[in-house]
Amino acid sequence: MLEQICNCTSLRSTSTSDSLSRACAIKFTRMCYRTSSALQLRLYAQRNSFTKMDEKRNSAVDWDEFVSRMIIELHGEDAVLTKEMRQPPINHPPLFQSSGHRHPITRILFFPAVKQDKTPESADGRFVTLSKDGTINFWSPSFEHEKTCYCKSNEKRVHPTWVTDMVCLPDINMIGISSTERNLRFYDTMAMRFELRIVITSFEKAVTCMAYHMGSTSDGISHIVTGDMGGHVRIFSFGKGLIIEGRAEVKAGARGPFSFTAGDDVKVYHYKAIKKGILPLLLVTEYLESHPGGEWVKQVAFCPILRSFISCCGSSSEKSLVLRDVRTSIKVDYVFNVPHGVHCFAVNEARFMLATGGSDCAVRIWNAYVPNKAVIAFTGHHAAICGVEFMEGYRILSMSSDKCIKIWGIGDASCIQTYNQLTSEIGEHTRLAVYFHHGFKKLIVGSSKIAFIPYGPQEDESNKDGTTHFQSVTKALYNTLFKCLVTVGNDSAIMIWDVWTGKCSSILTEAHTRMEYGLQVPIEITAAAFDPISQQLLITGARDGTLKIWNFNSGLCIRHMSIERNCEVTSVLWLQNRILAVGWNRHITEFADLDSTELVPDENRRGSLGSTWPTIPRCAAKYAGSNLAEKFDGKQWETRHSEDVVCAVANPPQSLATGSYNGELILWRLETAQPYRQYHVGNPLDRVKLDFKKTRPTDNEIMDNLYTNETSKSTARSPRFGTTNSKKSSSHISSRMTTMVWCHCISHNPPQGQMKQETDNQKESISDYGFLGSFLAIHSVGDYVVTMTTDQNNEYLFTGDSAGYLKVWLLKNYFASNPQPKIVMPMYRLQFPFLLRDRWNGKAKRAIKGQDLPILLSSHQAHLRAITHIEYISEGKIIVSCSSDCSVRVWTLGGRYIGTLGQNRPWPDLEHGKEVDNMPLRTPYDVAKVASFTTMKLVPAYEHIHCPHPGKLELTTPLSVVRIQKQREMTLEQDMPAVQVSSKINENSGQKKPKKSSPCARFIN
């Protein structure tokens, strides 16, 4: 660097050209800027890491904290739960359907359609069910009955034979059947036929089970594997690529040895003749006594990757499962000895793993080449295992004969879910046939009836952007220290996100729980706040009245608190040296901050296991000497509200404002914890007189009030369960408060701060000196503002309503004193497309017609359901909106859609800490279907619009709304949805309607 400085100086002192001098100066400046930026990032990373280690917030890190943080960082990516892992794999009740069989179903298979390259189509085909009397039913992919066929013997019998198993051969359109007559029958199923073509008879023992492997290519070799009652295994191989030594080459047809011509009789072959080569295109390989003599083979499979076959027997502890290489040059057997035998197994060839289940009620995981000892043994079933299957996400599904389904996690060797909703309707004391279709993600269980159980999260076609939480999202808080976003919701989960990459760094599930019938049931999180000083801690409030303080970087719960039993916490404020919580108990509860208490162990108080933080707050010290210190976790302020307190906002260190459900607004002094002003939003011009008590309550009165509040809370406390008896509240029941925000930087004649509150349909401004004004904040009848927030300088006000609309208002010149601040509207028009002039004003602009201030900068529908919280990130000028539709969406300040946290599609490339601009123009999939043209102004036209019927539009790519050509002069209803607008044009414009194959009308600009 010094050398470049000298070079630049020498260049300036010489007579060289000025252009070279300027070029070197610019290069040197850029290099210094990059170096300083790198140093700043490095210092920030070091300071950030130290802060995460300093869990006790004493500006020191001991060895335990350092090692704990290193372990968390080392296993951070492995420990993060994905959304699919948090949700139970099976969360829907089973659907039952009549089987169409007289006997219980013994086999369920899928007969896939085969492409020209001889690859099966998993989504196209038919399901096939079999019962022991030989009845076969064909079903469509949606399980609608198509055809019923019967497997009859080609010989006349006095008694009908029992069918033991079935196998589908999709590449040659045939079905193979094995029966107790010691034969194999092959039926032609082409063109929905079911005709017997070939019979192989006179096996030594009856075949009990079969499996089929279809060749991967047109020249591949297919294999039919059979197991019989004598413990023997046979493999029938055929295909164009099969070369049999000692046999003359024969031109193979499309079906190889199973070829036939129309009108031919049934071909019957003796098994010994098949072995001698009567069918030159069919090779038989015998593996006699693969299992002890007399043991029935329960299941067989062919593994092309392992180049071997697998078979199992059900009762012998020796040779319970055998894996044998089919190559003639390598004769290696892997014998698995399992107590009480193996009834079923599953293979994961990619991981070389086997899963077995038997009559000992245990599910075992094996390495395919290590038969001495099982890797994992899962116990928990209480009946014999009748089916196992490898699932996605390193999991195992097992089902026992008592209709119990369990999902096991192989990674952590745990039981993820136990499913017991299969009732006796499917059949009692009968054999269960289990089949799982990986393409449809559906478990099919057959017996007297057929049960369908969906597996995994079901894809919602109306919301392809995905969701963030499983239930409504309550809060989204941005941490300026760690540069992360923390979201909480009604699913009792705390999730930490990186807004710049869209990735979830950690998830804490079941943050709040309660014991119900011996089980831990999660409780909804309703409020959250950060530590205002260090921002290392997070406090959450739940619906049952409990509060918890977390170190959200490590997931450690530091402290437990409670305002009142079964009393929802609606808002929590963390101020310096105190924590204030409000809820359904109609008053404020104060707790001490962790820094204001002595760090001494307290084993007699409620707290997390192993925590050294005390749970008695500082404010309870005045009760020392009495028994109240043992009963209080916090100090309760004077009860002034007559209804539930739904919102609170503070202006430290001076004032606190609380609002109740019936519209009461009370201003408090933080120093004295006493109210000094009271208003009602239904009549904001009149001040409500406050009455003060001259004497303080005694200890007995405090306890009496405590028990009285607890018993009376369930009668008239909550607006969700009842109404208050107060006449004052009933007179103003139409004006209910939802949220408030304190504006610190608005300049007006009174020198104090100003607080804004929300009612059902308007927003009002109240200062320490009274009511200042109000303005309309919605544009549809019946909607109301649910949440709002401002930026740090109070230049913008962000509101979200019950209809899912996100609005941005300009507060810079609202209630401003002389001289008025200069507003450059062309600059705002470049940033907010909503301000561009429309040919027809939408509802948002018509609703504020005649309302000059504040200026509405943007209005668009961000969600289909109510917006519950809005967070503004000033570093990148990003708006984060939470909704009751379980999603958290990220927007630019101008209203362009960035993405939904937790979406499957790639996240846009955002530069960390920089203002977001030049985003791709798109809108959420679910909003695009119903949004008006005002919302769709932010994105371009749809790429493709398909018109299957004249006069009807179908949007195939949800990118924007149709633009209407400006030369068309017509009168149409304003703010119509996109599809209706374009359809209305075709009716009234007098022009020709678009054809099916031609592009349709364009969208409004």
PDB file of N, CA and C in Angstrom, residues 115 270 440 621 646 921:
ATOM      1  N   LYS A 115     -42.763 -46.092 -20.485  1.00  0.00           N
ATOM      2  CA  LYS A 115     -42.431 -45.226 -21.607  1.00  0.00           C
ATOM      3  C   LYS A 115     -41.725 -46.014 -22.704  1.00  0.00           C
ATOM      4  N   HIS A 270     -44.054 -77.688 -18.241  1.00  0.00           N
ATOM      5  CA  HIS A 270     -43.608 -78.345 -17.021  1.00  0.00           C
ATOM      6  C   HIS A 270     -42.336 -77.644 -16.534  1.00  0.00           C
ATOM      7  N   PHE A 440     -47.085 -40.654  -5.029  1.00  0.00           N
ATOM      8  CA  PHE A 440     -48.288 -40.026  -4.479  1.00  0.00           C
ATOM      9  C   PHE A 440     -48.161 -39.712  -2.996  1.00  0.00           C
ATOM     10  N   ALA A 621     -38.943  -7.070  46.579  1.00  0.00           N
ATOM     11  CA  ALA A 621     -38.180  -6.938  47.803  1.00  0.00           C
ATOM     12  C   ALA A 621     -38.960  -6.196  48.880  1.00  0.00           C
ATOM     13  N   VAL A 646     -54.997  -4.892  25.373  1.00  0.00           N
ATOM     14  CA  VAL A 646     -54.603  -5.551  24.120  1.00  0.00           C
ATOM     15  C   VAL A 646     -53.314  -4.994  23.547  1.00  0.00           C
ATOM     16  N   LEU A 921     -39.493  -8.498 -10.740  1.00  0.00           N
ATOM     17  CA  LEU A 921     -40.885  -8.088 -10.562  1.00  0.00           C
ATOM     18  C   LEU A 921     -41.781  -9.317 -10.551  1.00  0.00           C
TER      19      LEU A 921
END
